[in-house]
Amino acid sequence: MAAGHGKMFGTMDETDMEAGGGMRLNIDMLIKDRRPLIDQLAAAVADLAKGEAEYDDVFMLRFILTWEKREGLSKAIDACRETIVWRRENKEMLDHVCTPGGKAPLEDKIMKFETVGPAGTLGGLEPIYCVRTGHCNIKGLMSTCTVKEVSDWLHFIKERNYRVCDERTRKTRLLIKCITVVDLSNWSLFGGDKRFFEALGDSSKRAAVNYPQLLGKTAMINTPSFFRMAFSTFSVFMPQSFLDKMALCPATGTHLPGAQNASTCPFVRKYCGEDRNTIPKFLGGEMTTPDHLVPREGRRSATTTSPR
C-alpha cells in the first residue's frame, strides 16, 4: 500500500457508497431506513433464531444490505436461514477457531505452505487480511490437502475477521468490513494450481451466503505484467460478488527499501490519517511484519494469530 496507489484506491473511494452499504456508514441510520425489511426478515427466521441475542438487528442488517438491490428479500431470507443453521451446526468449531491458539481443521498442516493472515488495521478499525501469494507453496498445498479441506479451512478462518468486524461495528455503530490485500511480489505464473482456485472459489461462494457484508475490498498489489492474463484463468471460479470488490493497485516494490510510505495512498489517508503504525512495513507502513507474514523460509513458526 505504498507509492502509486492513487488510481486503485481512488476506485475504492468511488465505490464506498456501493449498493449494499459502504464502509463506516452509521448502522443506526441504516437500520432505521430498513426497519420494515429487517422486521420481515426477523419474522421469517424466527423459528430458527429462537430469540437468541446473536440474531438481532445488526446481524439481519448485513443480509438486507447484501440482497436488497440484487435478488430481494426472499434471497435474504434463504441466505439468513441457511446461515443460522450452519452457525448452529458448527458452533463448537467456530468458537474454537476464535479462541487464543484455536485452529481450524488442518490449519497447522496448511500453514506450512501458506504465508497469510492478519496484517494490521485501517486506523484501528477495519482488519486487514493479507495473502502473500508469491511466498506460498500452492502446488505443495494442493498435493497434500484436498480441494474440500482447503475450502473448509478458508471458510472457517473467516469467522475470526467476522467477529472482529461485528464487535467493532457494535462498539462504534459504524459498518466495519474486512480489507483483503493480495501481495503478488515474487509470484510466478507457474506457481498456481487449478485445484486451489477451485477451493478459493467454493469458499468465496459460501462466504457470500454465510458472511454478507464482511468483505470491503480486495486489493491486488505488486502485480506482475502477466497478472491480467492469469486473472482471466482463476476468475471463472469466483462469484461475481467477490469480483465486484476486487481492485488492482499499480504500486510495485512496496517491500523494497526506499519505497514511499503508505501515507501517499489516498485510501489510507482517508481511513488512517497520517498514522502508519497499523500497517506492516512490507506494505509501506511502520508496523513490524507479523511472523505469519514473513516468507516461510524466514518464519519463526507456522501459526496464525487473532486479527485483534
PDB file of C-alpha atoms in Angstrom:
ATOM      1  CA  MET A   1       0.000   0.000   0.000  1.00  0.00           C
ATOM      2  CA  ALA A   2       2.725   2.418  -0.900  1.00  0.00           C
ATOM      3  CA  ALA A   3       3.563   4.518  -3.934  1.00  0.00           C
ATOM      4  CA  GLY A   4       1.250   4.823  -6.888  1.00  0.00           C
ATOM      5  CA  HIS A   5      -1.993   3.912  -5.167  1.00  0.00           C
ATOM      6  CA  GLY A   6      -3.986   6.834  -6.460  1.00  0.00           C
ATOM      7  CA  LYS A   7      -5.842   5.068  -9.253  1.00  0.00           C
ATOM      8  CA  MET A   8      -6.690   1.833  -7.467  1.00  0.00           C
ATOM      9  CA  PHE A   9      -7.625   3.357  -4.163  1.00  0.00           C
ATOM     10  CA  GLY A  10      -9.423   6.163  -5.960  1.00  0.00           C
ATOM     11  CA  THR A  11     -11.684   3.440  -7.331  1.00  0.00           C
ATOM     12  CA  MET A  12     -12.198   2.165  -3.802  1.00  0.00           C
ATOM     13  CA  ASP A  13     -13.312   5.629  -2.691  1.00  0.00           C
ATOM     14  CA  GLU A  14     -15.728   5.911  -5.605  1.00  0.00           C
ATOM     15  CA  THR A  15     -17.434   2.636  -4.651  1.00  0.00           C
ATOM     16  CA  ASP A  16     -17.526   3.458  -0.960  1.00  0.00           C
ATOM     17  CA  MET A  17     -21.266   4.123  -1.209  1.00  0.00           C
ATOM     18  CA  GLU A  18     -21.913   0.961  -3.228  1.00  0.00           C
ATOM     19  CA  ALA A  19     -25.286  -0.760  -3.166  1.00  0.00           C
ATOM     20  CA  GLY A  20     -25.292  -2.818  -0.036  1.00  0.00           C
ATOM     21  CA  GLY A  21     -23.759  -0.218   2.234  1.00  0.00           C
ATOM     22  CA  GLY A  22     -20.330   1.356   2.286  1.00  0.00           C
ATOM     23  CA  MET A  23     -17.556   1.283   4.850  1.00  0.00           C
ATOM     24  CA  ARG A  24     -18.140   3.091   8.142  1.00  0.00           C
ATOM     25  CA  LEU A  25     -21.750   4.034   7.434  1.00  0.00           C
ATOM     26  CA  ASN A  26     -23.866   4.682  10.521  1.00  0.00           C
ATOM     27  CA  ILE A  27     -25.645   1.412  11.259  1.00  0.00           C
ATOM     28  CA  ASP A  28     -28.365   3.051  13.343  1.00  0.00           C
ATOM     29  CA  MET A  29     -29.398   5.081  10.299  1.00  0.00           C
ATOM     30  CA  LEU A  30     -29.142   2.005   8.068  1.00  0.00           C
ATOM     31  CA  ILE A  31     -31.349   0.012  10.456  1.00  0.00           C
ATOM     32  CA  LYS A  32     -33.869   2.850  10.743  1.00  0.00           C
ATOM     33  CA  ASP A  33     -34.126   3.214   6.959  1.00  0.00           C
ATOM     34  CA  ARG A  34     -34.586  -0.554   6.519  1.00  0.00           C
ATOM     35  CA  ARG A  35     -36.749  -1.273   9.559  1.00  0.00           C
ATOM     36  CA  PRO A  36     -39.646  -2.860   7.606  1.00  0.00           C
ATOM     37  CA  LEU A  37     -37.305  -5.211   5.723  1.00  0.00           C
ATOM     38  CA  ILE A  38     -35.381  -6.149   8.877  1.00  0.00           C
ATOM     39  CA  ASP A  39     -38.621  -6.899  10.702  1.00  0.00           C
ATOM     40  CA  GLN A  40     -39.849  -9.078   7.823  1.00  0.00           C
ATOM     41  CA  LEU A  41     -36.543 -10.956   7.753  1.00  0.00           C
ATOM     42  CA  ALA A  42     -36.563 -11.458  11.519  1.00  0.00           C
ATOM     43  CA  ALA A  43     -40.094 -12.836  11.369  1.00  0.00           C
ATOM     44  CA  ALA A  44     -39.182 -15.205   8.537  1.00  0.00           C
ATOM     45  CA  VAL A  45     -36.285 -16.736  10.505  1.00  0.00           C
ATOM     46  CA  ALA A  46     -37.805 -16.570  13.987  1.00  0.00           C
ATOM     47  CA  ASP A  47     -38.347 -20.321  14.098  1.00  0.00           C
ATOM     48  CA  LEU A  48     -34.579 -20.813  13.706  1.00  0.00           C
ATOM     49  CA  ALA A  49     -33.275 -17.764  15.594  1.00  0.00           C
ATOM     50  CA  LYS A  50     -35.374 -18.681  18.657  1.00  0.00           C
ATOM     51  CA  GLY A  51     -34.788 -15.291  20.230  1.00  0.00           C
ATOM     52  CA  GLU A  52     -31.033 -15.787  20.567  1.00  0.00           C
ATOM     53  CA  ALA A  53     -29.243 -12.468  21.112  1.00  0.00           C
ATOM     54  CA  GLU A  54     -26.771 -13.123  18.276  1.00  0.00           C
ATOM     55  CA  TYR A  55     -29.527 -12.850  15.676  1.00  0.00           C
ATOM     56  CA  ASP A  56     -30.505  -9.230  16.239  1.00  0.00           C
ATOM     57  CA  ASP A  57     -30.958  -6.159  14.029  1.00  0.00           C
ATOM     58  CA  VAL A  58     -27.221  -5.804  13.348  1.00  0.00           C
ATOM     59  CA  PHE A  59     -26.994  -9.417  12.222  1.00  0.00           C
ATOM     60  CA  MET A  60     -30.063  -9.057   9.980  1.00  0.00           C
ATOM     61  CA  LEU A  61     -28.828  -5.765   8.535  1.00  0.00           C
ATOM     62  CA  ARG A  62     -25.898  -7.350   6.702  1.00  0.00           C
ATOM     63  CA  PHE A  63     -28.246  -9.726   4.875  1.00  0.00           C
ATOM     64  CA  ILE A  64     -30.625  -6.928   3.891  1.00  0.00           C
ATOM     65  CA  LEU A  65     -27.786  -4.720   2.648  1.00  0.00           C
ATOM     66  CA  THR A  66     -26.388  -7.554   0.548  1.00  0.00           C
ATOM     67  CA  TRP A  67     -29.595  -8.662  -1.149  1.00  0.00           C
ATOM     68  CA  GLU A  68     -31.972  -5.691  -1.189  1.00  0.00           C
ATOM     69  CA  LYS A  69     -30.916  -4.470  -4.646  1.00  0.00           C
ATOM     70  CA  ARG A  70     -29.958  -7.829  -6.103  1.00  0.00           C
ATOM     71  CA  GLU A  71     -32.413 -10.667  -5.554  1.00  0.00           C
ATOM     72  CA  GLY A  72     -34.515  -9.052  -2.853  1.00  0.00           C
ATOM     73  CA  LEU A  73     -35.955 -10.092   0.483  1.00  0.00           C
ATOM     74  CA  SER A  74     -36.669 -13.698  -0.493  1.00  0.00           C
ATOM     75  CA  LYS A  75     -32.971 -14.318  -1.169  1.00  0.00           C
ATOM     76  CA  ALA A  76     -32.018 -12.564   2.080  1.00  0.00           C
ATOM     77  CA  ILE A  77     -34.399 -14.914   3.911  1.00  0.00           C
ATOM     78  CA  ASP A  78     -32.925 -18.004   2.244  1.00  0.00           C
ATOM     79  CA  ALA A  79     -29.344 -16.900   2.979  1.00  0.00           C
ATOM     80  CA  CYS A  80     -30.121 -15.950   6.572  1.00  0.00           C
ATOM     81  CA  ARG A  81     -31.891 -19.227   7.301  1.00  0.00           C
ATOM     82  CA  GLU A  82     -29.031 -21.220   5.778  1.00  0.00           C
ATOM     83  CA  THR A  83     -26.504 -19.232   7.804  1.00  0.00           C
ATOM     84  CA  ILE A  84     -28.292 -19.687  11.128  1.00  0.00           C
ATOM     85  CA  VAL A  85     -28.445 -23.435  10.549  1.00  0.00           C
ATOM     86  CA  TRP A  86     -24.776 -23.516   9.514  1.00  0.00           C
ATOM     87  CA  ARG A  87     -23.669 -21.466  12.522  1.00  0.00           C
ATOM     88  CA  ARG A  88     -25.594 -23.670  14.927  1.00  0.00           C
ATOM     89  CA  GLU A  89     -24.268 -26.890  13.388  1.00  0.00           C
ATOM     90  CA  ASN A  90     -20.682 -25.590  13.515  1.00  0.00           C
ATOM     91  CA  LYS A  91     -20.847 -23.548  16.731  1.00  0.00           C
ATOM     92  CA  GLU A  92     -18.206 -25.551  18.550  1.00  0.00           C
ATOM     93  CA  MET A  93     -15.684 -25.197  15.719  1.00  0.00           C
ATOM     94  CA  LEU A  94     -16.453 -21.502  15.131  1.00  0.00           C
ATOM     95  CA  ASP A  95     -15.901 -20.753  18.831  1.00  0.00           C
ATOM     96  CA  HIS A  96     -12.726 -22.837  18.893  1.00  0.00           C
ATOM     97  CA  VAL A  97     -11.217 -21.106  15.852  1.00  0.00           C
ATOM     98  CA  CYS A  98     -11.579 -17.747  17.588  1.00  0.00           C
ATOM     99  CA  THR A  99     -10.100 -18.723  20.945  1.00  0.00           C
ATOM    100  CA  PRO A 100      -6.416 -17.920  21.616  1.00  0.00           C
ATOM    101  CA  GLY A 101      -4.426 -20.675  19.970  1.00  0.00           C
ATOM    102  CA  GLY A 102      -7.543 -22.196  18.416  1.00  0.00           C
ATOM    103  CA  LYS A 103      -7.085 -23.690  14.959  1.00  0.00           C
ATOM    104  CA  ALA A 104      -9.365 -24.532  12.064  1.00  0.00           C
ATOM    105  CA  PRO A 105      -9.241 -28.130  10.783  1.00  0.00           C
ATOM    106  CA  LEU A 106      -5.790 -28.927   9.317  1.00  0.00           C
ATOM    107  CA  GLU A 107      -4.594 -25.364   9.943  1.00  0.00           C
ATOM    108  CA  ASP A 108      -1.139 -26.369  11.164  1.00  0.00           C
ATOM    109  CA  LYS A 109      -0.611 -28.547   8.099  1.00  0.00           C
ATOM    110  CA  ILE A 110      -1.938 -25.897   5.699  1.00  0.00           C
ATOM    111  CA  MET A 111       0.127 -23.092   7.203  1.00  0.00           C
ATOM    112  CA  LYS A 112       3.313 -24.990   6.381  1.00  0.00           C
ATOM    113  CA  PHE A 113       2.580 -23.999   2.780  1.00  0.00           C
ATOM    114  CA  GLU A 114       0.940 -20.606   3.295  1.00  0.00           C
ATOM    115  CA  THR A 115       2.047 -17.048   4.085  1.00  0.00           C
ATOM    116  CA  VAL A 116      -1.265 -15.481   5.006  1.00  0.00           C
ATOM    117  CA  GLY A 117      -3.017 -13.880   7.954  1.00  0.00           C
ATOM    118  CA  PRO A 118      -3.872 -10.667   9.806  1.00  0.00           C
ATOM    119  CA  ALA A 119      -1.876  -7.652   8.646  1.00  0.00           C
ATOM    120  CA  GLY A 120      -2.914  -4.796  10.888  1.00  0.00           C
ATOM    121  CA  THR A 121      -5.885  -2.470  10.532  1.00  0.00           C
ATOM    122  CA  LEU A 122      -7.076   0.691   8.873  1.00  0.00           C
ATOM    123  CA  GLY A 123      -6.769   3.142  11.720  1.00  0.00           C
ATOM    124  CA  GLY A 124      -7.599   0.523  14.344  1.00  0.00           C
ATOM    125  CA  LEU A 125     -10.954  -0.420  12.806  1.00  0.00           C
ATOM    126  CA  GLU A 126     -11.092  -2.450   9.581  1.00  0.00           C
ATOM    127  CA  PRO A 127      -8.956  -5.599   9.915  1.00  0.00           C
ATOM    128  CA  ILE A 128      -6.529  -6.176   7.040  1.00  0.00           C
ATOM    129  CA  TYR A 129      -6.017  -9.769   5.947  1.00  0.00           C
ATOM    130  CA  CYS A 130      -3.034 -10.334   3.677  1.00  0.00           C
ATOM    131  CA  VAL A 131      -2.205 -13.151   1.281  1.00  0.00           C
ATOM    132  CA  ARG A 132       1.455 -13.111   0.187  1.00  0.00           C
ATOM    133  CA  THR A 133       0.874 -15.318  -2.832  1.00  0.00           C
ATOM    134  CA  GLY A 134       4.472 -15.279  -4.032  1.00  0.00           C
ATOM    135  CA  HIS A 135       5.602 -16.765  -0.729  1.00  0.00           C
ATOM    136  CA  CYS A 136       3.021 -19.576  -0.673  1.00  0.00           C
ATOM    137  CA  ASN A 137       3.628 -23.089  -1.952  1.00  0.00           C
ATOM    138  CA  ILE A 138       0.269 -23.644  -3.619  1.00  0.00           C
ATOM    139  CA  LYS A 139       1.285 -26.746  -5.546  1.00  0.00           C
ATOM    140  CA  GLY A 140       2.651 -28.327  -2.381  1.00  0.00           C
ATOM    141  CA  LEU A 141      -0.527 -27.449  -0.506  1.00  0.00           C
ATOM    142  CA  MET A 142      -2.813 -28.985  -3.104  1.00  0.00           C
ATOM    143  CA  SER A 143      -0.650 -32.098  -3.298  1.00  0.00           C
ATOM    144  CA  THR A 144      -1.112 -32.518   0.453  1.00  0.00           C
ATOM    145  CA  CYS A 145      -4.731 -31.476   1.013  1.00  0.00           C
ATOM    146  CA  THR A 146      -7.954 -31.951  -0.933  1.00  0.00           C
ATOM    147  CA  VAL A 147      -9.992 -29.156  -2.505  1.00  0.00           C
ATOM    148  CA  LYS A 148     -12.663 -29.616   0.168  1.00  0.00           C
ATOM    149  CA  GLU A 149     -10.143 -29.491   3.025  1.00  0.00           C
ATOM    150  CA  VAL A 150      -8.652 -26.231   1.758  1.00  0.00           C
ATOM    151  CA  SER A 151     -12.096 -24.759   1.062  1.00  0.00           C
ATOM    152  CA  ASP A 152     -13.282 -25.651   4.581  1.00  0.00           C
ATOM    153  CA  TRP A 153     -10.172 -24.062   6.106  1.00  0.00           C
ATOM    154  CA  LEU A 154     -10.622 -20.879   4.074  1.00  0.00           C
ATOM    155  CA  HIS A 155     -14.252 -20.691   5.157  1.00  0.00           C
ATOM    156  CA  PHE A 156     -13.761 -21.351   8.869  1.00  0.00           C
ATOM    157  CA  ILE A 157     -10.967 -18.797   9.291  1.00  0.00           C
ATOM    158  CA  LYS A 158     -13.287 -16.044   8.019  1.00  0.00           C
ATOM    159  CA  GLU A 159     -15.018 -16.302  11.386  1.00  0.00           C
ATOM    160  CA  ARG A 160     -12.072 -14.514  13.011  1.00  0.00           C
ATOM    161  CA  ASN A 161     -12.456 -11.389  10.905  1.00  0.00           C
ATOM    162  CA  TYR A 162     -16.239 -11.613  11.111  1.00  0.00           C
ATOM    163  CA  ARG A 163     -16.176 -11.455  14.906  1.00  0.00           C
ATOM    164  CA  VAL A 164     -13.717  -8.569  14.889  1.00  0.00           C
ATOM    165  CA  CYS A 165     -15.833  -6.626  12.379  1.00  0.00           C
ATOM    166  CA  ASP A 166     -19.027  -7.405  14.286  1.00  0.00           C
ATOM    167  CA  GLU A 167     -17.548  -6.313  17.614  1.00  0.00           C
ATOM    168  CA  ARG A 168     -16.199  -3.055  16.196  1.00  0.00           C
ATOM    169  CA  THR A 169     -19.426  -2.377  14.304  1.00  0.00           C
ATOM    170  CA  ARG A 170     -21.434  -2.683  17.504  1.00  0.00           C
ATOM    171  CA  LYS A 171     -18.965  -0.624  19.510  1.00  0.00           C
ATOM    172  CA  THR A 172     -18.590   2.256  17.041  1.00  0.00           C
ATOM    173  CA  ARG A 173     -22.067   1.995  15.448  1.00  0.00           C
ATOM    174  CA  LEU A 174     -20.281   2.137  12.088  1.00  0.00           C
ATOM    175  CA  LEU A 175     -20.374  -0.614   9.465  1.00  0.00           C
ATOM    176  CA  ILE A 176     -16.920  -2.223   9.676  1.00  0.00           C
ATOM    177  CA  LYS A 177     -15.707  -4.607   6.969  1.00  0.00           C
ATOM    178  CA  CYS A 178     -12.535  -6.553   6.271  1.00  0.00           C
ATOM    179  CA  ILE A 179      -9.929  -5.453   3.730  1.00  0.00           C
ATOM    180  CA  THR A 180      -8.028  -8.208   1.936  1.00  0.00           C
ATOM    181  CA  VAL A 181      -4.657  -7.426   0.388  1.00  0.00           C
ATOM    182  CA  VAL A 182      -3.189  -9.914  -2.075  1.00  0.00           C
ATOM    183  CA  ASP A 183       0.548  -9.269  -2.356  1.00  0.00           C
ATOM    184  CA  LEU A 184       1.839 -10.710  -5.630  1.00  0.00           C
ATOM    185  CA  SER A 185       5.502  -9.848  -5.190  1.00  0.00           C
ATOM    186  CA  ASN A 186       7.701 -12.856  -6.054  1.00  0.00           C
ATOM    187  CA  TRP A 187       4.726 -14.642  -7.634  1.00  0.00           C
ATOM    188  CA  SER A 188       5.298 -16.876 -10.654  1.00  0.00           C
ATOM    189  CA  LEU A 189       2.756 -17.727 -13.325  1.00  0.00           C
ATOM    190  CA  PHE A 190       3.737 -21.358 -12.816  1.00  0.00           C
ATOM    191  CA  GLY A 191       3.150 -21.253  -9.065  1.00  0.00           C
ATOM    192  CA  GLY A 192      -0.616 -21.612  -9.246  1.00  0.00           C
ATOM    193  CA  ASP A 193      -2.797 -24.699  -9.179  1.00  0.00           C
ATOM    194  CA  LYS A 194      -6.283 -25.051 -10.629  1.00  0.00           C
ATOM    195  CA  ARG A 195      -7.341 -27.078  -7.600  1.00  0.00           C
ATOM    196  CA  PHE A 196      -6.569 -24.156  -5.290  1.00  0.00           C
ATOM    197  CA  PHE A 197      -8.631 -21.788  -7.423  1.00  0.00           C
ATOM    198  CA  GLU A 198     -11.497 -24.284  -7.147  1.00  0.00           C
ATOM    199  CA  ALA A 199     -11.150 -24.286  -3.351  1.00  0.00           C
ATOM    200  CA  LEU A 200     -10.953 -20.490  -3.249  1.00  0.00           C
ATOM    201  CA  GLY A 201     -13.982 -20.158  -5.498  1.00  0.00           C
ATOM    202  CA  ASP A 202     -16.011 -22.585  -3.425  1.00  0.00           C
ATOM    203  CA  SER A 203     -15.174 -20.858  -0.150  1.00  0.00           C
ATOM    204  CA  SER A 204     -15.983 -17.443  -1.674  1.00  0.00           C
ATOM    205  CA  LYS A 205     -19.395 -18.656  -2.831  1.00  0.00           C
ATOM    206  CA  ARG A 206     -20.113 -19.989   0.646  1.00  0.00           C
ATOM    207  CA  ALA A 207     -18.914 -16.740   2.231  1.00  0.00           C
ATOM    208  CA  ALA A 208     -21.295 -14.754   0.014  1.00  0.00           C
ATOM    209  CA  VAL A 209     -24.106 -16.574   1.855  1.00  0.00           C
ATOM    210  CA  ASN A 210     -22.706 -17.034   5.373  1.00  0.00           C
ATOM    211  CA  TYR A 211     -20.704 -13.795   5.731  1.00  0.00           C
ATOM    212  CA  PRO A 212     -22.625 -10.990   3.964  1.00  0.00           C
ATOM    213  CA  GLN A 213     -21.010  -7.549   4.013  1.00  0.00           C
ATOM    214  CA  LEU A 214     -17.808  -8.933   5.537  1.00  0.00           C
ATOM    215  CA  LEU A 215     -15.533  -8.042   2.618  1.00  0.00           C
ATOM    216  CA  GLY A 216     -14.992  -4.349   1.995  1.00  0.00           C
ATOM    217  CA  LYS A 217     -12.449  -4.633  -0.802  1.00  0.00           C
ATOM    218  CA  THR A 218      -9.764  -6.961  -2.138  1.00  0.00           C
ATOM    219  CA  ALA A 219      -6.678  -5.047  -3.273  1.00  0.00           C
ATOM    220  CA  MET A 220      -4.215  -6.757  -5.598  1.00  0.00           C
ATOM    221  CA  ILE A 221      -0.792  -5.182  -5.066  1.00  0.00           C
ATOM    222  CA  ASN A 222       2.676  -5.670  -6.587  1.00  0.00           C
ATOM    223  CA  THR A 223       1.059  -7.290  -9.616  1.00  0.00           C
ATOM    224  CA  PRO A 224       3.394  -8.612 -12.352  1.00  0.00           C
ATOM    225  CA  SER A 225       2.936  -7.705 -16.005  1.00  0.00           C
ATOM    226  CA  PHE A 226       1.298 -11.050 -16.778  1.00  0.00           C
ATOM    227  CA  PHE A 227      -1.280 -10.798 -13.995  1.00  0.00           C
ATOM    228  CA  ARG A 228      -4.244  -9.848 -16.174  1.00  0.00           C
ATOM    229  CA  MET A 229      -3.750 -12.978 -18.242  1.00  0.00           C
ATOM    230  CA  ALA A 230      -3.552 -15.134 -15.119  1.00  0.00           C
ATOM    231  CA  PHE A 231      -6.580 -13.374 -13.626  1.00  0.00           C
ATOM    232  CA  SER A 232      -8.776 -14.471 -16.501  1.00  0.00           C
ATOM    233  CA  THR A 233      -7.934 -18.069 -15.611  1.00  0.00           C
ATOM    234  CA  PHE A 234      -8.902 -18.041 -11.935  1.00  0.00           C
ATOM    235  CA  SER A 235     -11.762 -15.518 -12.129  1.00  0.00           C
ATOM    236  CA  VAL A 236     -14.083 -18.125 -13.660  1.00  0.00           C
ATOM    237  CA  PHE A 237     -14.125 -19.889 -10.272  1.00  0.00           C
ATOM    238  CA  MET A 238     -15.161 -16.793  -8.300  1.00  0.00           C
ATOM    239  CA  PRO A 239     -18.664 -15.432  -7.572  1.00  0.00           C
ATOM    240  CA  GLN A 240     -19.496 -12.067  -9.135  1.00  0.00           C
ATOM    241  CA  SER A 241     -19.946 -10.512  -5.687  1.00  0.00           C
ATOM    242  CA  PHE A 242     -16.269 -11.256  -4.989  1.00  0.00           C
ATOM    243  CA  LEU A 243     -15.044  -9.986  -8.364  1.00  0.00           C
ATOM    244  CA  ASP A 244     -17.011  -6.749  -7.955  1.00  0.00           C
ATOM    245  CA  LYS A 245     -14.924  -5.893  -4.893  1.00  0.00           C
ATOM    246  CA  MET A 246     -11.531  -6.517  -6.477  1.00  0.00           C
ATOM    247  CA  ALA A 247      -9.239  -3.667  -7.486  1.00  0.00           C
ATOM    248  CA  LEU A 248      -5.744  -3.547  -8.954  1.00  0.00           C
ATOM    249  CA  CYS A 249      -3.190  -1.307  -7.305  1.00  0.00           C
ATOM    250  CA  PRO A 250      -0.414  -0.007  -9.604  1.00  0.00           C
ATOM    251  CA  ALA A 251       2.085   0.081  -6.736  1.00  0.00           C
ATOM    252  CA  THR A 252       5.091  -2.207  -7.074  1.00  0.00           C
ATOM    253  CA  GLY A 253       8.068  -2.945  -4.871  1.00  0.00           C
ATOM    254  CA  THR A 254       6.312  -1.922  -1.662  1.00  0.00           C
ATOM    255  CA  HIS A 255       8.529  -4.329   0.308  1.00  0.00           C
ATOM    256  CA  LEU A 256      11.772  -2.867  -1.029  1.00  0.00           C
ATOM    257  CA  PRO A 257      13.977  -0.315   0.755  1.00  0.00           C
ATOM    258  CA  GLY A 258      13.191   3.249  -0.276  1.00  0.00           C
ATOM    259  CA  ALA A 259       9.558   2.609  -1.236  1.00  0.00           C
ATOM    260  CA  GLN A 260       7.227   5.528  -0.488  1.00  0.00           C
ATOM    261  CA  ASN A 261       5.215   5.055   2.668  1.00  0.00           C
ATOM    262  CA  ALA A 262       1.534   4.215   2.990  1.00  0.00           C
ATOM    263  CA  SER A 263       0.561   7.822   3.721  1.00  0.00           C
ATOM    264  CA  THR A 264       0.875   8.513  -0.033  1.00  0.00           C
ATOM    265  CA  CYS A 265      -2.229   6.359  -0.574  1.00  0.00           C
ATOM    266  CA  PRO A 266      -5.460   8.429  -0.570  1.00  0.00           C
ATOM    267  CA  PHE A 267      -7.459   5.478   0.748  1.00  0.00           C
ATOM    268  CA  VAL A 268      -5.093   5.053   3.709  1.00  0.00           C
ATOM    269  CA  ARG A 269      -5.142   8.804   4.379  1.00  0.00           C
ATOM    270  CA  LYS A 270      -8.938   8.769   4.391  1.00  0.00           C
ATOM    271  CA  TYR A 271      -9.239   5.966   6.939  1.00  0.00           C
ATOM    272  CA  CYS A 272      -5.956   6.211   8.870  1.00  0.00           C
ATOM    273  CA  GLY A 273      -4.914   9.839   8.634  1.00  0.00           C
ATOM    274  CA  GLU A 274      -1.121  10.060   8.815  1.00  0.00           C
ATOM    275  CA  ASP A 275      -0.830   7.067  11.163  1.00  0.00           C
ATOM    276  CA  ARG A 276       1.075   4.202   9.503  1.00  0.00           C
ATOM    277  CA  ASN A 277       1.629   2.222  12.704  1.00  0.00           C
ATOM    278  CA  THR A 278      -1.254  -0.154  11.989  1.00  0.00           C
ATOM    279  CA  ILE A 279       0.082  -1.207   8.545  1.00  0.00           C
ATOM    280  CA  PRO A 280       3.054  -3.598   8.185  1.00  0.00           C
ATOM    281  CA  LYS A 281       6.354  -2.494   6.705  1.00  0.00           C
ATOM    282  CA  PHE A 282       6.163  -4.692   3.605  1.00  0.00           C
ATOM    283  CA  LEU A 283       3.012  -2.762   2.607  1.00  0.00           C
ATOM    284  CA  GLY A 284       4.672   0.594   3.218  1.00  0.00           C
ATOM    285  CA  GLY A 285       3.667   1.107   6.843  1.00  0.00           C
ATOM    286  CA  GLU A 286       5.643   1.120  10.100  1.00  0.00           C
ATOM    287  CA  MET A 287       4.227  -1.910  11.918  1.00  0.00           C
ATOM    288  CA  THR A 288       6.587  -4.833  12.405  1.00  0.00           C
ATOM    289  CA  THR A 289       5.674  -7.596   9.982  1.00  0.00           C
ATOM    290  CA  PRO A 290       3.790 -10.366  11.838  1.00  0.00           C
ATOM    291  CA  ASP A 291       5.607 -13.690  11.944  1.00  0.00           C
ATOM    292  CA  HIS A 292       2.967 -15.475   9.864  1.00  0.00           C
ATOM    293  CA  LEU A 293       3.536 -12.981   7.016  1.00  0.00           C
ATOM    294  CA  VAL A 294       7.296 -13.361   6.951  1.00  0.00           C
ATOM    295  CA  PRO A 295       8.299 -15.536   3.955  1.00  0.00           C
ATOM    296  CA  ARG A 296       8.134 -19.152   5.099  1.00  0.00           C
ATOM    297  CA  GLU A 297      11.884 -19.703   4.918  1.00  0.00           C
ATOM    298  CA  GLY A 298      12.415 -16.917   7.467  1.00  0.00           C
ATOM    299  CA  ARG A 299       9.479 -17.612   9.732  1.00  0.00           C
ATOM    300  CA  ARG A 300       9.915 -18.485  13.394  1.00  0.00           C
ATOM    301  CA  SER A 301       6.728 -20.546  13.491  1.00  0.00           C
ATOM    302  CA  ALA A 302       3.829 -21.628  11.317  1.00  0.00           C
ATOM    303  CA  THR A 303       0.933 -20.283  13.304  1.00  0.00           C
ATOM    304  CA  THR A 304      -1.633 -17.540  12.795  1.00  0.00           C
ATOM    305  CA  THR A 305      -2.762 -15.011  15.333  1.00  0.00           C
ATOM    306  CA  SER A 306      -6.023 -13.272  16.042  1.00  0.00           C
ATOM    307  CA  PRO A 307      -6.558 -10.097  13.964  1.00  0.00           C
ATOM    308  CA  ARG A 308      -7.389  -8.092  17.064  1.00  0.00           C
TER     309      ARG A 308
END
